[in-house]
Tab-separated table of C-alpha atoms and ligand atoms in Angstrom:
chain	number	residue	atom	x	y	z
F	722	MET	CA	-22.901	5.033	44.233
F	723	TYR	CA	-25.214	2.838	42.215
F	724	LEU	CA	-27.897	4.607	40.204
F	725	SER	CA	-30.785	2.894	38.528
F	726	MET	CA	-31.033	3.309	34.783
F	727	TYR	CA	-34.066	5.541	35.310
F	728	ASP	CA	-32.153	7.813	37.698
F	729	GLU	CA	-29.064	7.925	35.511
F	730	TYR	CA	-30.821	8.695	32.234
F	731	VAL	CA	-34.042	10.420	33.238
F	732	VAL	CA	-33.479	12.146	36.577
F	733	ARG	CA	-29.811	13.163	36.328
F	734	SER	CA	-29.549	13.913	32.614
F	735	GLU	CA	-30.080	17.227	30.952
F	736	PHE	CA	-32.610	17.017	28.154
F	737	ASN	CA	-32.388	19.099	25.030
F	738	ASN	CA	-34.033	19.002	21.655
F	739	ILE	CA	-32.004	17.441	18.851
F	740	VAL	CA	-31.213	20.819	17.345
F	741	GLU	CA	-29.735	21.948	20.673
F	742	VAL	CA	-27.167	19.105	20.845
F	743	ASN	CA	-23.667	20.525	20.451
F	744	LEU	CA	-21.827	18.104	18.159
F	745	HIS	CA	-18.499	19.892	18.719
F	746	GLN	CA	-18.356	19.080	22.429
F	747	VAL	CA	-17.528	15.612	23.731
F	748	LYS	CA	-20.071	14.596	26.341
F	749	SER	CA	-22.700	12.016	27.090
F	750	ALA	CA	-26.212	12.836	25.952
F	751	VAL	CA	-29.588	11.188	26.082
F	752	ILE	CA	-31.498	11.602	22.839
F	753	VAL	CA	-35.152	10.686	22.711
F	754	GLY	CA	-36.260	10.450	19.116
F	755	THR	CA	-37.464	8.195	16.357
F	756	VAL	CA	-35.208	6.537	13.805
F	757	ARG	CA	-36.536	7.880	10.517
F	758	LEU	CA	-33.952	6.562	8.090
F	759	ILE	CA	-31.210	3.960	7.845
F	760	PRO	CA	-29.429	4.506	4.526
F	761	GLN	CA	-29.342	1.431	2.300
F	762	ASN	CA	-26.473	2.608	0.085
F	763	VAL	CA	-23.711	2.486	2.721
F	764	PRO	CA	-22.299	-0.566	4.498
F	765	TRP	CA	-23.774	-1.385	7.923
F	766	TYR	CA	-20.432	-2.705	9.132
F	767	TYR	CA	-16.774	-1.787	9.213
F	768	LEU	CA	-13.515	-3.637	9.610
F	769	ALA	CA	-12.312	-3.024	13.159
F	770	CYS	CA	-8.873	-3.434	14.715
F	771	ARG	CA	-8.948	-6.235	17.292
F	772	THR	CA	-6.888	-4.091	19.672
F	773	CYS	CA	-8.591	-0.694	19.637
F	774	ASN	CA	-11.817	-1.225	17.618
F	775	ARG	CA	-10.936	1.634	15.248
F	776	ASN	CA	-11.361	1.370	11.497
F	777	VAL	CA	-8.537	-0.439	9.697
F	778	THR	CA	-7.316	0.223	6.180
F	779	LYS	CA	-6.107	-2.238	3.622
F	780	LYS	CA	-2.341	-2.274	3.357
F	781	SER	CA	-0.773	-2.105	-0.055
F	782	SER	CA	0.695	-5.438	-1.076
F	783	LYS	CA	3.770	-3.655	-2.442
F	784	ASP	CA	4.769	-2.360	1.033
F	785	ASP	CA	7.264	-4.318	3.099
F	786	GLN	CA	6.654	-7.698	1.505
F	787	PRO	CA	9.729	-9.862	1.065
F	788	VAL	CA	10.350	-10.973	-2.497
F	789	GLY	CA	9.141	-14.473	-3.161
F	790	VAL	CA	6.658	-14.604	-0.266
F	791	LEU	CA	3.107	-15.264	-1.356
F	792	VAL	CA	0.670	-13.282	0.778
F	793	ASP	CA	-3.092	-13.137	0.531
F	794	GLU	CA	-3.832	-9.422	0.028
F	795	GLU	CA	-7.310	-9.750	1.490
F	796	ASP	CA	-5.930	-10.479	4.972
F	797	ILE	CA	-3.437	-7.611	5.352
F	798	TYR	CA	-4.787	-4.517	7.083
F	799	GLU	CA	-3.259	-1.836	9.259
F	800	CYS	CA	-4.454	0.318	12.102
F	801	LYS	CA	-3.220	3.898	12.043
F	802	THR	CA	-4.010	4.860	15.627
F	803	PRO	CA	-0.984	5.927	17.726
F	804	SER	CA	-1.404	2.962	20.074
F	805	CYS	CA	-1.350	0.403	17.261
F	806	ASN	CA	1.205	2.302	15.177
F	807	ASN	CA	0.464	0.827	11.753
F	808	ASN	CA	1.191	-2.700	12.845
F	809	VAL	CA	-0.287	-5.311	10.597
F	810	ILE	CA	-3.275	-6.549	12.484
F	811	HIS	CA	-6.148	-8.918	12.276
F	812	TYR	CA	-9.566	-7.410	12.053
F	813	LEU	CA	-13.148	-8.122	12.947
F	814	GLN	CA	-16.342	-7.055	11.252
F	815	ARG	CA	-18.372	-4.814	13.533
F	816	LEU	CA	-21.765	-3.207	13.056
F	817	ARG	CA	-21.912	0.530	12.379
F	818	LEU	CA	-25.296	1.840	11.304
F	819	PRO	CA	-25.778	5.419	10.186
F	820	LEU	CA	-29.127	6.724	11.419
F	821	ALA	CA	-31.275	9.779	10.858
F	822	VAL	CA	-33.060	10.401	14.171
F	823	GLN	CA	-35.935	12.849	14.515
F	824	ASP	CA	-37.650	14.494	17.466
F	825	SER	CA	-40.425	17.101	17.480
F	826	ILE	CA	-37.984	19.870	16.518
F	827	GLY	CA	-35.496	18.460	14.053
F	828	THR	CA	-33.349	15.646	12.700
F	829	ILE	CA	-29.787	14.591	13.520
F	830	ALA	CA	-27.377	12.109	11.931
F	831	LEU	CA	-26.140	9.563	14.470
F	832	THR	CA	-24.192	6.336	14.342
F	833	LEU	CA	-25.221	3.180	16.149
F	834	PHE	CA	-22.159	1.060	16.931
F	835	ASP	CA	-21.709	-2.658	17.358
F	836	ARG	CA	-22.708	-3.331	20.978
F	837	ASP	CA	-25.994	-1.456	20.839
F	838	ALA	CA	-26.731	-2.344	17.212
F	839	SER	CA	-26.296	-6.070	17.845
F	840	LYS	CA	-28.664	-5.871	20.839
F	841	LEU	CA	-31.361	-4.153	18.796
F	842	LEU	CA	-30.932	-6.242	15.650
F	843	LYS	CA	-30.249	-9.483	17.549
F	844	THR	CA	-27.424	-10.313	15.156
F	845	SER	CA	-23.747	-9.615	14.613
F	846	ALA	CA	-21.927	-8.130	11.654
Z	1413	LIG	ZN1	-5.845	-0.483	16.492
């Protein structure tokens, strides 16, 4: 059944104040608030696995490298999710903006990820 965006987010959604959002329960939520702060001292992007979009970590150059093979350390990253299983992967830069969002009752820390952030900012990482 197709629902309009208005029906899906306004008619069928339960609305709560920011302080009533349970951050320990996985569920969809509609939050109506104002972005009050985007921290300037943290990166607005992360290095994402091309397979699963999770954060990748830089692999130590001393691990598993054959002797005599010259490898550019900047390009070797690994993804530690079970599906990717530490395979050396290529990565992408993706937007990830930490936000402080406020409604009439309180403030909550949220993260705006790549798809929505790029729409709002009209740019990519
Ligand atoms: Zn991955």
